[in-house]
Amino acid sequence: MPASLPTSPITVGFDLDMTLIDSRPGIKATYDRLAEETGVFIDSALAVTRLGPPLDWELAHWFPAEDIPAVADRYRGLYPEYAIAPTPAMPGAHEAVAAVHAAGGRAVVVTAKHEPNAKLHLSHLGLGVDEVRGWLWAEAKAEALTEYGAAVYVGDHVGDVVGARTAGALSVAVATGPVTADELRAAGADVVLADLTEFAAWFAGYAPDPGAVA
């Protein structure tokens, strides 16, 4: 855990699925369409209970390894039509991003999701983040977090905790995904919130006051 408060401007990283957005309805619809096209059974209701890791990990439960690259490409192609419109922002998401900007900071998204589709979600929901980096999972998220100089990374999965700690950022976890609050603490999260509605109040006590910076 960082020994001292960051200097302004602060950069805060956010995961996307089940952190800023509730992507379950859209992902379920996309899997259902993929199953219809391929004739391969996919338990979409089960799949959306374990969001977080890369797409290929989930497809491996339903398709042979040699088919996964092509199937993944087709999933990503179907995604804009089936997943964007049904997907809402998580409660507190807009306020969390606004809190970072109000402190004079930058809000960045670092996600395992296909980057163009991540940007479609953010645009559709009006989540005005400053940077987006996709296709990164667990330790690999530290690449972007380090590049952006993120002092904090907010996510819902153990993989997000790993990414934050690898980058030397404060790990703030929200228990809105497939991982319980106790599991997030056990994985090494520095702060665990019930959801993003608690973020702004927490952040107000953590971030430097931009008016106090010369």
Short mmCIF file of C-alpha atoms in Angstrom, two decimals:
data_model
loop_
_atom_site.label_atom_id
_atom_site.label_comp_id
_atom_site.label_asym_id
_atom_site.label_seq_id
_atom_site.Cartn_x
_atom_site.Cartn_y
_atom_site.Cartn_z
CA MET A 1 0.00 0.00 0.00
CA PRO A 2 1.41 3.45 -0.86
CA ALA A 3 3.00 5.08 2.16
CA SER A 4 1.70 8.57 1.42
CA LEU A 5 -1.05 10.37 -0.45
CA PRO A 6 -0.44 11.01 -4.14
CA THR A 7 0.37 14.44 -5.46
CA SER A 8 -2.06 16.15 -7.81
CA PRO A 9 -3.06 15.50 -10.52
CA ILE A 10 -3.98 11.98 -9.52
CA THR A 11 -4.70 9.24 -12.05
CA VAL A 12 -7.26 6.59 -11.11
CA GLY A 13 -7.70 3.44 -13.17
CA PHE A 14 -10.99 1.59 -13.43
CA ASP A 15 -11.82 -1.88 -14.66
CA LEU A 16 -14.87 -1.99 -16.95
CA ASP A 17 -17.05 -5.14 -16.69
CA MET A 18 -18.89 -5.31 -13.36
CA THR A 19 -16.95 -2.28 -12.11
CA LEU A 20 -18.15 0.62 -14.28
CA ILE A 21 -20.75 -1.30 -16.29
CA ASP A 22 -23.11 -4.20 -15.68
CA SER A 23 -22.26 -6.05 -18.87
CA ARG A 24 -24.15 -9.23 -18.01
CA PRO A 25 -27.28 -8.57 -20.13
CA GLY A 26 -25.29 -7.67 -23.24
CA ILE A 27 -22.76 -10.45 -22.90
CA LYS A 28 -25.52 -12.98 -22.34
CA ALA A 29 -27.29 -11.79 -25.50
CA THR A 30 -24.06 -12.04 -27.48
CA TYR A 31 -23.36 -15.57 -26.27
CA ASP A 32 -26.92 -16.57 -27.11
CA ARG A 33 -26.52 -15.27 -30.65
CA LEU A 34 -23.12 -16.96 -30.98
CA ALA A 35 -24.63 -20.27 -29.86
CA GLU A 36 -27.43 -19.86 -32.39
CA GLU A 37 -24.96 -19.22 -35.22
CA THR A 38 -22.51 -21.99 -34.34
CA GLY A 39 -24.97 -24.63 -33.13
CA VAL A 40 -22.79 -25.09 -30.03
CA PHE A 41 -24.51 -24.98 -26.63
CA ILE A 42 -23.29 -22.14 -24.40
CA ASP A 43 -24.75 -21.76 -20.93
CA SER A 44 -24.86 -17.98 -21.13
CA ALA A 45 -26.47 -17.61 -17.71
CA LEU A 46 -23.49 -19.44 -16.20
CA ALA A 47 -20.94 -17.59 -18.31
CA VAL A 48 -22.02 -14.19 -17.02
CA THR A 49 -21.45 -15.28 -13.42
CA ARG A 50 -17.70 -15.46 -14.01
CA LEU A 51 -16.88 -12.29 -15.94
CA GLY A 52 -13.44 -10.75 -15.61
CA PRO A 53 -10.90 -13.04 -17.29
CA PRO A 54 -10.23 -12.88 -21.04
CA LEU A 55 -12.90 -14.04 -23.48
CA ASP A 56 -10.83 -17.01 -24.62
CA TRP A 57 -10.99 -18.48 -21.11
CA GLU A 58 -14.77 -18.65 -21.23
CA LEU A 59 -14.93 -19.91 -24.81
CA ALA A 60 -12.63 -22.78 -23.81
CA HIS A 61 -15.52 -24.20 -21.77
CA TRP A 62 -17.62 -24.59 -24.94
CA PHE A 63 -15.33 -24.88 -27.96
CA PRO A 64 -12.23 -26.92 -28.88
CA ALA A 65 -8.97 -25.00 -28.68
CA GLU A 66 -8.47 -24.90 -32.44
CA ASP A 67 -11.81 -23.13 -32.95
CA ILE A 68 -11.39 -20.45 -30.30
CA PRO A 69 -9.56 -17.77 -32.36
CA ALA A 70 -12.23 -17.74 -35.07
CA VAL A 71 -15.09 -17.97 -32.59
CA ALA A 72 -13.63 -15.15 -30.50
CA ASP A 73 -13.40 -12.96 -33.58
CA ARG A 74 -17.03 -13.69 -34.39
CA TYR A 75 -18.10 -12.91 -30.80
CA ARG A 76 -16.32 -9.57 -30.95
CA GLY A 77 -17.99 -8.88 -34.29
CA LEU A 78 -21.45 -9.61 -32.89
CA TYR A 79 -20.82 -7.65 -29.72
CA PRO A 80 -21.62 -4.09 -30.89
CA GLU A 81 -25.07 -5.12 -32.16
CA TYR A 82 -26.09 -7.29 -29.20
CA ALA A 83 -24.21 -6.03 -26.14
CA ILE A 84 -23.98 -2.25 -26.12
CA ALA A 85 -27.61 -1.13 -25.86
CA PRO A 86 -28.67 -3.57 -23.07
CA THR A 87 -25.71 -2.74 -20.83
CA PRO A 88 -26.24 -0.15 -18.06
CA ALA A 89 -23.71 1.72 -15.99
CA MET A 90 -23.16 0.35 -12.51
CA PRO A 91 -24.69 2.44 -9.69
CA GLY A 92 -22.22 5.16 -8.79
CA ALA A 93 -20.15 4.84 -11.96
CA HIS A 94 -20.78 8.33 -13.30
CA GLU A 95 -20.27 9.82 -9.85
CA ALA A 96 -16.97 7.93 -9.41
CA VAL A 97 -15.54 9.29 -12.65
CA ALA A 98 -16.83 12.76 -11.79
CA ALA A 99 -15.16 12.59 -8.37
CA VAL A 100 -11.78 11.92 -9.98
CA HIS A 101 -12.23 14.83 -12.39
CA ALA A 102 -13.42 17.11 -9.60
CA ALA A 103 -10.14 16.44 -7.80
CA GLY A 104 -8.27 17.57 -10.92
CA GLY A 105 -7.34 14.00 -11.78
CA ARG A 106 -7.56 11.67 -14.74
CA ALA A 107 -9.84 8.64 -14.96
CA VAL A 108 -8.57 5.82 -17.16
CA VAL A 109 -10.07 2.44 -18.04
CA VAL A 110 -7.85 -0.63 -18.16
CA THR A 111 -9.77 -3.76 -19.12
CA ALA A 112 -9.45 -7.26 -20.54
CA LYS A 113 -12.22 -6.40 -23.01
CA HIS A 114 -11.63 -5.81 -26.73
CA GLU A 115 -10.69 -2.14 -26.72
CA PRO A 116 -13.02 -0.95 -29.51
CA ASN A 117 -15.99 -2.55 -27.75
CA ALA A 118 -14.94 -1.04 -24.43
CA LYS A 119 -14.96 2.40 -26.05
CA LEU A 120 -18.43 1.78 -27.48
CA HIS A 121 -19.76 1.09 -23.96
CA LEU A 122 -18.17 4.22 -22.52
CA SER A 123 -19.46 6.41 -25.34
CA HIS A 124 -22.97 4.94 -25.20
CA LEU A 125 -23.20 5.53 -21.44
CA GLY A 126 -21.54 8.93 -21.45
CA LEU A 127 -18.74 7.81 -19.13
CA GLY A 128 -16.17 10.44 -20.02
CA VAL A 129 -12.90 8.80 -19.11
CA ASP A 130 -9.57 10.17 -20.31
CA GLU A 131 -7.89 7.04 -21.65
CA VAL A 132 -8.91 3.45 -22.48
CA ARG A 133 -6.66 0.42 -22.77
CA GLY A 134 -8.00 -3.01 -23.57
CA TRP A 135 -6.84 -6.62 -23.92
CA LEU A 136 -5.01 -6.59 -20.57
CA TRP A 137 -5.60 -9.04 -17.74
CA ALA A 138 -4.17 -9.44 -14.22
CA GLU A 139 -0.41 -8.68 -14.18
CA ALA A 140 -0.59 -7.33 -17.74
CA LYS A 141 -2.88 -4.51 -16.54
CA ALA A 142 0.18 -3.09 -14.78
CA GLU A 143 1.62 -2.16 -18.19
CA ALA A 144 -1.04 0.48 -18.79
CA LEU A 145 -1.41 1.46 -15.12
CA THR A 146 2.32 2.16 -14.92
CA GLU A 147 2.32 4.03 -18.23
CA TYR A 148 -0.54 6.24 -17.06
CA GLY A 149 1.01 6.72 -13.62
CA ALA A 150 -2.10 5.41 -11.88
CA ALA A 151 -2.02 5.81 -8.10
CA VAL A 152 -5.26 3.82 -7.66
CA TYR A 153 -6.85 0.96 -9.58
CA VAL A 154 -10.50 0.07 -8.98
CA GLY A 155 -11.80 -3.36 -9.96
CA ASP A 156 -14.09 -6.20 -8.97
CA HIS A 157 -11.91 -9.26 -9.56
CA VAL A 158 -8.86 -10.86 -7.98
CA GLY A 159 -7.14 -10.25 -11.31
CA ASP A 160 -7.69 -6.52 -10.80
CA VAL A 161 -6.07 -6.70 -7.37
CA VAL A 162 -3.08 -8.44 -8.95
CA GLY A 163 -2.85 -5.78 -11.64
CA ALA A 164 -2.96 -2.94 -9.10
CA ARG A 165 -0.35 -4.47 -6.84
CA THR A 166 1.95 -5.31 -9.74
CA ALA A 167 1.79 -1.65 -10.77
CA GLY A 168 2.39 -0.41 -7.23
CA ALA A 169 -1.04 1.23 -7.19
CA LEU A 170 -3.54 1.23 -4.34
CA SER A 171 -5.98 -1.61 -4.94
CA VAL A 172 -9.57 -0.52 -4.42
CA ALA A 173 -12.01 -3.38 -4.91
CA VAL A 174 -15.77 -3.27 -5.35
CA ALA A 175 -17.78 -6.37 -4.47
CA THR A 176 -20.05 -6.08 -7.52
CA GLY A 177 -18.62 -8.88 -9.64
CA PRO A 178 -18.10 -12.61 -9.22
CA VAL A 179 -15.71 -12.28 -6.25
CA THR A 180 -16.84 -11.71 -2.65
CA ALA A 181 -15.57 -8.92 -0.43
CA ASP A 182 -13.76 -11.46 1.76
CA GLU A 183 -12.06 -13.00 -1.28
CA LEU A 184 -10.96 -9.57 -2.47
CA ARG A 185 -9.48 -8.78 0.94
CA ALA A 186 -7.72 -12.15 1.02
CA ALA A 187 -6.24 -11.41 -2.42
CA GLY A 188 -4.65 -8.26 -1.02
CA ALA A 189 -7.06 -5.44 -1.84
CA ASP A 190 -6.16 -2.35 0.19
CA VAL A 191 -9.73 -1.00 0.25
CA VAL A 192 -12.97 -2.94 -0.31
CA LEU A 193 -16.19 -1.08 -1.08
CA ALA A 194 -19.64 -2.58 -1.43
CA ASP A 195 -20.04 -0.80 -4.79
CA LEU A 196 -19.10 2.41 -6.59
CA THR A 197 -21.74 4.41 -4.75
CA GLU A 198 -19.22 4.41 -1.87
CA PHE A 199 -16.30 5.54 -4.02
CA ALA A 200 -16.80 9.31 -4.04
CA ALA A 201 -16.93 9.56 -0.24
CA TRP A 202 -13.86 7.34 0.12
CA PHE A 203 -11.99 9.24 -2.57
CA ALA A 204 -12.75 12.59 -0.96
CA GLY A 205 -10.66 11.49 2.02
CA TYR A 206 -7.87 10.04 -0.10
CA ALA A 207 -7.23 12.44 -2.98
CA PRO A 208 -5.33 15.69 -2.50
CA ASP A 209 -7.32 18.89 -2.61
CA PRO A 210 -6.61 20.43 -6.03
CA GLY A 211 -7.15 23.89 -4.58
CA ALA A 212 -4.27 23.31 -2.17
CA VAL A 213 -1.76 22.57 -4.92
CA ALA A 214 0.33 25.49 -6.17
#
